[in-house]
GROMACS .gro file of C-alpha atoms in nm:
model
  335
    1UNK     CA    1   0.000   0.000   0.000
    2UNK     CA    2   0.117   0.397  -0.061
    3UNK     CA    3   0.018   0.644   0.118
    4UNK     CA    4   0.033   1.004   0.039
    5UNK     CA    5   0.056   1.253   0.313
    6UNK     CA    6   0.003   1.638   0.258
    7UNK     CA    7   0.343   1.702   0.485
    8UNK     CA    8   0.297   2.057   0.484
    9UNK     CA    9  -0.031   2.093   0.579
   10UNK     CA   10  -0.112   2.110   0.979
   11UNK     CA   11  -0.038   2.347   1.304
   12UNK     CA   12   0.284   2.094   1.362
   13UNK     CA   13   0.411   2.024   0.994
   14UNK     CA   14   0.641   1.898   0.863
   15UNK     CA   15   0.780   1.766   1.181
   16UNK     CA   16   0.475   1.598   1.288
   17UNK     CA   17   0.371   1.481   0.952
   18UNK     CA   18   0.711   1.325   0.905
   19UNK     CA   19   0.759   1.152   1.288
   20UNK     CA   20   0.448   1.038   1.244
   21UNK     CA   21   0.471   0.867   0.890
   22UNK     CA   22   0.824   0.714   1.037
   23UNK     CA   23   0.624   0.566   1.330
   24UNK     CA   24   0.336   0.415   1.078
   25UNK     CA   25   0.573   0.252   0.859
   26UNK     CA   26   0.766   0.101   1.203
   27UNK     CA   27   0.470  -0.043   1.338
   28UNK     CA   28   0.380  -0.192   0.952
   29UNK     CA   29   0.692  -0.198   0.724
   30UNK     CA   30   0.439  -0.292   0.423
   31UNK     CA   31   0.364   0.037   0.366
   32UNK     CA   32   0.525   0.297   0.181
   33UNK     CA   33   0.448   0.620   0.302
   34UNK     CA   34   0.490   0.937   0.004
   35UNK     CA   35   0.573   1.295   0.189
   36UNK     CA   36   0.448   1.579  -0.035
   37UNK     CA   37   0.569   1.894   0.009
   38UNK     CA   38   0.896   2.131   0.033
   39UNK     CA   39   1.152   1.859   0.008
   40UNK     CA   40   1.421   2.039   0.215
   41UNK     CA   41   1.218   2.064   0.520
   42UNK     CA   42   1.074   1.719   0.497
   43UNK     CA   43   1.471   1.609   0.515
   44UNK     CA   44   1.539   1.831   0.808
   45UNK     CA   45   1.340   1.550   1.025
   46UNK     CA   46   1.426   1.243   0.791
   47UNK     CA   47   1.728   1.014   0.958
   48UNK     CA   48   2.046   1.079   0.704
   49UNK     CA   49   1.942   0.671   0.563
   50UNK     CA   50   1.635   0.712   0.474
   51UNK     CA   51   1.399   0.457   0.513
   52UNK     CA   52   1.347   0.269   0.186
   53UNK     CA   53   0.973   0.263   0.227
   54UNK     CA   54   0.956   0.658   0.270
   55UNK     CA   55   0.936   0.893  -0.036
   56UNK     CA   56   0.940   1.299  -0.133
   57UNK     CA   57   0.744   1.386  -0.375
   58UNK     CA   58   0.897   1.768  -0.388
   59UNK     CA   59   0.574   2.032  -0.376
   60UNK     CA   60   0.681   2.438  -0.394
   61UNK     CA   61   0.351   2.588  -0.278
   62UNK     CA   62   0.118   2.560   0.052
   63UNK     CA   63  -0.187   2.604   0.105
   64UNK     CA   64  -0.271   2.815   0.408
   65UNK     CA   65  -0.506   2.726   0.733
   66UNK     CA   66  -0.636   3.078   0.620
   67UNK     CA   67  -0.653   3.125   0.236
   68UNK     CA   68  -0.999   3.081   0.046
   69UNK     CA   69  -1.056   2.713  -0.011
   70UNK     CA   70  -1.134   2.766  -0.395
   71UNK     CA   71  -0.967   2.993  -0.467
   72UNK     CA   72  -0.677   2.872  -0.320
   73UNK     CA   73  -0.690   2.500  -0.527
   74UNK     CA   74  -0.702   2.685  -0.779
   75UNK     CA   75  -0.398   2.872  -0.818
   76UNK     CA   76  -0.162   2.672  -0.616
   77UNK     CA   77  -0.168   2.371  -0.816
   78UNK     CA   78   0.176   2.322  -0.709
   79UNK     CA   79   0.072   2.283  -0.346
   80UNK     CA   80   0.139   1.994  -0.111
   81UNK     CA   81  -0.194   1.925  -0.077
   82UNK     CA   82  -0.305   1.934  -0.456
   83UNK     CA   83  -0.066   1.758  -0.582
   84UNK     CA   84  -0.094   1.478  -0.295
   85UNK     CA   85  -0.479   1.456  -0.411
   86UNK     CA   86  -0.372   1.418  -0.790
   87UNK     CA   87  -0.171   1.185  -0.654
   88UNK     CA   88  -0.438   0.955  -0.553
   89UNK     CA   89  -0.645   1.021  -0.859
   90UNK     CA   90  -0.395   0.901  -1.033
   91UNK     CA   91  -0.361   0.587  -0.876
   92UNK     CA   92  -0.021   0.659  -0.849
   93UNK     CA   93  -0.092   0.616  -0.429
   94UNK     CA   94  -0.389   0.416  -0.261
   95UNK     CA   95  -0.484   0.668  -0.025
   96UNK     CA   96  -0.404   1.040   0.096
   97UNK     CA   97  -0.402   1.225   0.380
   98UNK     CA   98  -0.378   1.584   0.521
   99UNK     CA   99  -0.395   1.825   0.854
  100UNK     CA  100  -0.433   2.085   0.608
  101UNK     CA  101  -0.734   2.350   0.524
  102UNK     CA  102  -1.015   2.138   0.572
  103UNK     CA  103  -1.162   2.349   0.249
  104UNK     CA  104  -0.923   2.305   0.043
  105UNK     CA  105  -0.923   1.939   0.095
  106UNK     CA  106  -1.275   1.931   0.008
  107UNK     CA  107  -1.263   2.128  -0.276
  108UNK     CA  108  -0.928   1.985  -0.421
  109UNK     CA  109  -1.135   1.639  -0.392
  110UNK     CA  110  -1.433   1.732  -0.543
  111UNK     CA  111  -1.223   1.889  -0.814
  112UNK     CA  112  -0.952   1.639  -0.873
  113UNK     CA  113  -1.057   1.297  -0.715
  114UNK     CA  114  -1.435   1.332  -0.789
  115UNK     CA  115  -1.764   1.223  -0.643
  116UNK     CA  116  -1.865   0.868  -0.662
  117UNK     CA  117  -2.117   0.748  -0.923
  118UNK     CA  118  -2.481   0.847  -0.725
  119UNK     CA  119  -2.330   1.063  -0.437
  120UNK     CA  120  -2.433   1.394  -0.456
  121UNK     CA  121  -2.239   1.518  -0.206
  122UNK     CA  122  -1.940   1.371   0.027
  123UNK     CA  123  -1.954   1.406   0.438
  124UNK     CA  124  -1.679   1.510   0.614
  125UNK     CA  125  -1.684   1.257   0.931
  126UNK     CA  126  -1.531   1.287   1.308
  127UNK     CA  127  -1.522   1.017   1.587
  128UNK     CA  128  -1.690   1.160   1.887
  129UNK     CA  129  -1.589   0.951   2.205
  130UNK     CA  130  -1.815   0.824   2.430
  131UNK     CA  131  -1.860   0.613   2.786
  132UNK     CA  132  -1.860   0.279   2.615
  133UNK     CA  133  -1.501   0.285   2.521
  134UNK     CA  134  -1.580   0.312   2.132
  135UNK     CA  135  -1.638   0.634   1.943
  136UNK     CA  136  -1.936   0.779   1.784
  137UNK     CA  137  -1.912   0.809   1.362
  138UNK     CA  138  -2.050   1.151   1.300
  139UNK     CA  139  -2.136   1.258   0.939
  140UNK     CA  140  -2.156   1.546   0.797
  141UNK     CA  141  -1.952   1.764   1.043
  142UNK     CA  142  -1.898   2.062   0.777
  143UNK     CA  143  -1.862   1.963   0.458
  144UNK     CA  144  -2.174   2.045   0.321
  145UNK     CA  145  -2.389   2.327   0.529
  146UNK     CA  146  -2.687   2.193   0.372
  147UNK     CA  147  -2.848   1.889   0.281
  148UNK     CA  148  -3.166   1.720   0.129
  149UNK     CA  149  -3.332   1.475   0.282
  150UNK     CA  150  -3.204   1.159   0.031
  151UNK     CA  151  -2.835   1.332   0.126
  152UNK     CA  152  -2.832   1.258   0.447
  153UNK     CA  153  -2.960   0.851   0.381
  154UNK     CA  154  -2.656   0.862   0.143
  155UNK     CA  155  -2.474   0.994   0.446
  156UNK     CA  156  -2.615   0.692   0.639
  157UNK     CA  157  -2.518   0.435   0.434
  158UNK     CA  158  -2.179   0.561   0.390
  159UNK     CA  159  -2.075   0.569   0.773
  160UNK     CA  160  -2.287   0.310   0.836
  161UNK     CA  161  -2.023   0.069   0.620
  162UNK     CA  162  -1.729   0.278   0.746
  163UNK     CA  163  -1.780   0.164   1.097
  164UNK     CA  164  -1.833  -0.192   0.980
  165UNK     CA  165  -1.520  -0.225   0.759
  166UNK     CA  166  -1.262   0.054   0.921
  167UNK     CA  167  -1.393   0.051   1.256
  168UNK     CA  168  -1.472  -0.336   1.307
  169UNK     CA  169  -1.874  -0.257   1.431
  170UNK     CA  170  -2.102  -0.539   1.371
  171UNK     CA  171  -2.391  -0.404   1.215
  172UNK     CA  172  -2.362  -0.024   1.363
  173UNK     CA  173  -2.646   0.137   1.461
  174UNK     CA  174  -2.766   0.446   1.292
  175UNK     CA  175  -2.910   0.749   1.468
  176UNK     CA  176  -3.092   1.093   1.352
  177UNK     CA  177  -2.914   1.366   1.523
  178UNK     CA  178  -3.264   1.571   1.661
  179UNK     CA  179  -3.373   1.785   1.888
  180UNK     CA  180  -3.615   1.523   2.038
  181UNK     CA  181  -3.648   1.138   2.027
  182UNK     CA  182  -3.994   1.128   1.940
  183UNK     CA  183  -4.089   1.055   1.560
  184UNK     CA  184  -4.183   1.374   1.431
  185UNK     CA  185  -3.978   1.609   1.611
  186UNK     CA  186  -3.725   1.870   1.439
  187UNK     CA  187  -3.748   2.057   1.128
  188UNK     CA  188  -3.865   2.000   0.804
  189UNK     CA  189  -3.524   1.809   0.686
  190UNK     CA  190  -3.538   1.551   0.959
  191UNK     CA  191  -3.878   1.471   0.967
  192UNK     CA  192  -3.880   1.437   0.610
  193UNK     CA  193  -3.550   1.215   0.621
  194UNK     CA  194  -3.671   0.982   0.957
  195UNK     CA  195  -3.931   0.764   0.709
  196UNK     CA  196  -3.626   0.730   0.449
  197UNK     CA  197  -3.383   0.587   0.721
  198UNK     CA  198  -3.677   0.336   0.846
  199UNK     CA  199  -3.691   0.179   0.447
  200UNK     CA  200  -3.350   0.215   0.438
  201UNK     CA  201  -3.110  -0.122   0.458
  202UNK     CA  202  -2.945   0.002   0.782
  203UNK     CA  203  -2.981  -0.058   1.139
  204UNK     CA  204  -3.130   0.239   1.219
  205UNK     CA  205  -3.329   0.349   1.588
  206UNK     CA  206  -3.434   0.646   1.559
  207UNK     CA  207  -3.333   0.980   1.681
  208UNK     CA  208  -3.031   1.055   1.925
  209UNK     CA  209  -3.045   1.399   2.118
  210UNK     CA  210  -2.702   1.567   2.121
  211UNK     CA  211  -2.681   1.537   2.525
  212UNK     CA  212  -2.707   1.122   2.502
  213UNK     CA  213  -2.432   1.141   2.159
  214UNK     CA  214  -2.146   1.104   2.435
  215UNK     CA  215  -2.320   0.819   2.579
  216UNK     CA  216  -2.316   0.643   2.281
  217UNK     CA  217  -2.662   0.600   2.193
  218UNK     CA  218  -2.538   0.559   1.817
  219UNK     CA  219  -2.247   0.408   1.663
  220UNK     CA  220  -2.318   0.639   1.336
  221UNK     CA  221  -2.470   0.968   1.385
  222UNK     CA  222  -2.611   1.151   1.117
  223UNK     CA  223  -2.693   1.539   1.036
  224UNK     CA  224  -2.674   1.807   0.797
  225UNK     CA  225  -2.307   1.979   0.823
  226UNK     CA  226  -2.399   2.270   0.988
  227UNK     CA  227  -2.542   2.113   1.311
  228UNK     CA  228  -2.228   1.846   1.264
  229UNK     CA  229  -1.984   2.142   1.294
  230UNK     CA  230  -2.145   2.282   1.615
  231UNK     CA  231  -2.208   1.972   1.804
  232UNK     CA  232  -1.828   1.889   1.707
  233UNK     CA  233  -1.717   2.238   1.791
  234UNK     CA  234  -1.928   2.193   2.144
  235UNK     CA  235  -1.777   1.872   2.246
  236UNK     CA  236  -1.410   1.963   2.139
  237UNK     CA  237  -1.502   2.321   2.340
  238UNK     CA  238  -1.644   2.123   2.666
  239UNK     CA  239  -1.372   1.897   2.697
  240UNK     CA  240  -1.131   2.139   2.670
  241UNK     CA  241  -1.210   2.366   2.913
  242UNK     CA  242  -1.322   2.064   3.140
  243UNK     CA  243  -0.947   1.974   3.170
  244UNK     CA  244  -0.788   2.320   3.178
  245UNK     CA  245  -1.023   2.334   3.486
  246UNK     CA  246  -0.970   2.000   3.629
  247UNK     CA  247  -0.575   2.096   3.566
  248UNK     CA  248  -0.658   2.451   3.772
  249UNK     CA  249  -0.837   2.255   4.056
  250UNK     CA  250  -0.535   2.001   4.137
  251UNK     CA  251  -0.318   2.265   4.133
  252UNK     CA  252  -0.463   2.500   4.379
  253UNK     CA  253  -0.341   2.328   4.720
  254UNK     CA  254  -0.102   2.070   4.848
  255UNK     CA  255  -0.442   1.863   4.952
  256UNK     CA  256  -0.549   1.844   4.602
  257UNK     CA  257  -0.214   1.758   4.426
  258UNK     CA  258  -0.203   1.500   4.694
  259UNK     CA  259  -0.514   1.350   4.521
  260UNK     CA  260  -0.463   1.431   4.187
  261UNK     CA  261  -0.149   1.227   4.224
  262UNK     CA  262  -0.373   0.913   4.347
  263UNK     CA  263  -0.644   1.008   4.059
  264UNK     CA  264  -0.330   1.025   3.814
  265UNK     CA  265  -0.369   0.639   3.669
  266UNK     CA  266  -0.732   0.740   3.626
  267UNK     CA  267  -0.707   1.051   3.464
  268UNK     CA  268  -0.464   0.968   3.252
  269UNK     CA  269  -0.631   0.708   3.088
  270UNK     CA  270  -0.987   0.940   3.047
  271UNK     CA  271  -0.773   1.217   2.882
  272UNK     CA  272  -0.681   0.906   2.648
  273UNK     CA  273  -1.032   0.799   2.569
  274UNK     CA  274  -1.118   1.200   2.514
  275UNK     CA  275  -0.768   1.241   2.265
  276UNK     CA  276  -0.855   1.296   1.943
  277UNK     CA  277  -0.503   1.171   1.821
  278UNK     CA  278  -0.570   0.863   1.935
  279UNK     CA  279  -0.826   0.802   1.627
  280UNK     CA  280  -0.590   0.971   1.371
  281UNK     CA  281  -0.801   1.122   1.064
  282UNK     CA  282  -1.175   1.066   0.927
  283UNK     CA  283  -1.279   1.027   0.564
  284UNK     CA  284  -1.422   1.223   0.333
  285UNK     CA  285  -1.658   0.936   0.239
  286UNK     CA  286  -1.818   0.966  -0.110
  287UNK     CA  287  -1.460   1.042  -0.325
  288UNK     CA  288  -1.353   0.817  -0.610
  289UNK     CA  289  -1.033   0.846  -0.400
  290UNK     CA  290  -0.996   0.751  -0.046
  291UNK     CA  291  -0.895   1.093   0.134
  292UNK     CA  292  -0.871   1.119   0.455
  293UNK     CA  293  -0.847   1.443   0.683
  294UNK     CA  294  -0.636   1.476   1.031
  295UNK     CA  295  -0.720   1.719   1.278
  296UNK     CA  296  -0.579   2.026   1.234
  297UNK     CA  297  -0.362   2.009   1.580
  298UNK     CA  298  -0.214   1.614   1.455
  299UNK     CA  299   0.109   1.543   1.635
  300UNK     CA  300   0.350   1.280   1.530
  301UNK     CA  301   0.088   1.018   1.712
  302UNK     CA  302  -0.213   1.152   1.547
  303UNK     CA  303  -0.076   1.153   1.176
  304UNK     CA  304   0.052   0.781   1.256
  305UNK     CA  305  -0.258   0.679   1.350
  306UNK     CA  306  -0.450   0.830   1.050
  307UNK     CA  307  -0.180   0.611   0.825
  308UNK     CA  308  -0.319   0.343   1.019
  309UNK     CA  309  -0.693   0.465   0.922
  310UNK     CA  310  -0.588   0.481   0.566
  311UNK     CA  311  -0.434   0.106   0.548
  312UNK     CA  312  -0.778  -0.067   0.697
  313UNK     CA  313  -0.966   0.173   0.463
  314UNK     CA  314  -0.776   0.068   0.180
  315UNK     CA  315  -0.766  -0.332   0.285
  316UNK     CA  316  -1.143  -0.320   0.354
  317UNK     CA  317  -1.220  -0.154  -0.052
  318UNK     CA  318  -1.417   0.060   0.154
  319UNK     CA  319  -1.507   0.284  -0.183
  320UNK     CA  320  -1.588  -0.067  -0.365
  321UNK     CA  321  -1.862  -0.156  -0.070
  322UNK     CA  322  -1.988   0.142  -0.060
  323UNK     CA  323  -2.040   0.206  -0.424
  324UNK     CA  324  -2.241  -0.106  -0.497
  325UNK     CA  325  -2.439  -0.082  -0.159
  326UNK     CA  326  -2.552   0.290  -0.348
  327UNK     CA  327  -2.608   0.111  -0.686
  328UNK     CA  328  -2.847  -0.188  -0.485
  329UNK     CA  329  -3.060   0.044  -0.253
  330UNK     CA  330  -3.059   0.312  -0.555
  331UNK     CA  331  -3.030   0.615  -0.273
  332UNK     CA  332  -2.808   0.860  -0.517
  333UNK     CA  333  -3.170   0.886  -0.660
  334UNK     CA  334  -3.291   1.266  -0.567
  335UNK     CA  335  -3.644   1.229  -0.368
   0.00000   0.00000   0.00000
């Protein structure tokens, strides 16, 4: 399997692009990992012998956490991130990857790798943890503001065989994000959309309230991409400032860093469940091309972990699946 990684793109790059595609290919020397971007500073964190399983694919541009997503595709055509997409298009790697301007990594899909045969539009996903020690597939999360109600069943079906194949869930169950659980609550999109999950081959219950998401009422959670963003904004927000707090709290006396030392095992192990580098990077499910985005904020663990994503997406022909699951339940159909 290759693997392209946009090694420019991210808060941390190149360093943590690199370390981390040197720690994927140790823990699964099959691999060969392709770093796209300004070759020079890729070497900088490179070991002088370098690993025969790691190539630089030289890239002059980069495209910005900040520039305009189409407009920046556009002209830098030379960019880490373009080129690493054309890359996959290509066929020239199995997979690709970027921390990058999530955007531009939409847009440089659409453009370059293309939507699947009856996918209107592709979902941006995110793994949400939750008390039951898995995480919580949530599509879309931002890649599409809007949707129609056939969308979001195509949204369904893709996650729902993401968390099957990638993820290892035996027949995942599908929720409605909503504002009730009731049938018939929300607005016009999900009520319309509630019937089409119930016809639909999935494994669907019904609608999840965003309080019960975290206790994983759902396995794959589904909503148009503007609620996706917020709820995803929310939780990263809440468990963020739940630690700086907790952090602020132990720290305020000798009797609490007494027991924060005793709760240390404990705590340690909850800020793991709550880590989003522990999951690596989600897919942009609906591409002809499997791409795959990392969080933003990836260190070396994070971006080795997405790698790891990538290979089980890739060994699972998760694109394959889902493609003839669309062509035998005929949902690219518009309602």
């Amino acid at each position: 399997m290759r693997i392209a990684v946009d090694a420019m793109g991210g808060d941390h790059a190149p360093k943590s692009t690199v370390l981390g595609a040197l720690a994927a290919i140790k823990e699964n020397p099959a691999i060969t990992v392709v770093l796209v971007g300004d070759e020079q500073a890729i070497r900088n964190h490179l070991p002088q012998d370098i690993p025969a399983n790691i190539e630089i694919v030289p890239a002059a541009e980069v495209i910005l956490p900040d520039d305009e997503p189409v407009r920046a595709v556009r002209r830098k055509k030379n960019s880490s991130l373009v080129v690493a997409v054309e890359m996959a298009r290509e066929k020239k790697v199995d997979a690709m990857i970027s921390a990058g301007n999530t955007g531009a990594l939409m847009t440089a899909g659409l453009l370059y790798a293309g939507r699947m045969d009856g996918i209107e539009r592709p979902a941006l996903c995110a793994y949400i943890p939750n008390t039951k020690g898995r995480v919580t597939l949530t599509l879309d999360v931002g890649a599409n503001m809007d949707a129609k109600p056939h969308q979001l069943v195509q949204y369904a079906v893709m996650g729902s065989l993401y968390a099957e194949k990638v993820l290892g869930f035996e027949r995942p169950t599908v929720g409605l994000l909503n504002v009730g659980t009731e049938e018939g609550k929300g607005n016009e999109l999900t009520k319309a959309v509630f019937p089409l999950l119930q016809e639909a081959d999935l494994n669907f219950i019904g609608n999840v309230e965003a309080r019960d998401v975290m206790q994983g009422a759902c396995d794959v959670l589904v909503c148009d991409g503007f609620v996706g963003n917020v709820l995803l904004k929310a939780v990263e927000g809440a468990a963020s400032t739940i630690f700086s707090q907790l952090k602020q709290e132990f720290m305020s006396s000798l009797i609490n860093k007494l027991g924060a030392a005793i709760l240390k095992p404990g705590l340690v192990r909850f800020k793991k469940k709550m880590d989003y580098a522990e999951y690596g990077g989600a897919p942009l499910l609906g591409l002809k091309s499997p791409v795959i985005k990392a969080h933003g904020s990836s260190n070396e663990r994070a971006m080795k972990n997405a790698i790891v994503s990538a290979t089980r997406f890739i060994q699972q022909d998760v694109n394959e699946i889902i493609q003839q699951s669309l062509q035998k339940n005929t949902l690219g159909e518009s309602e």
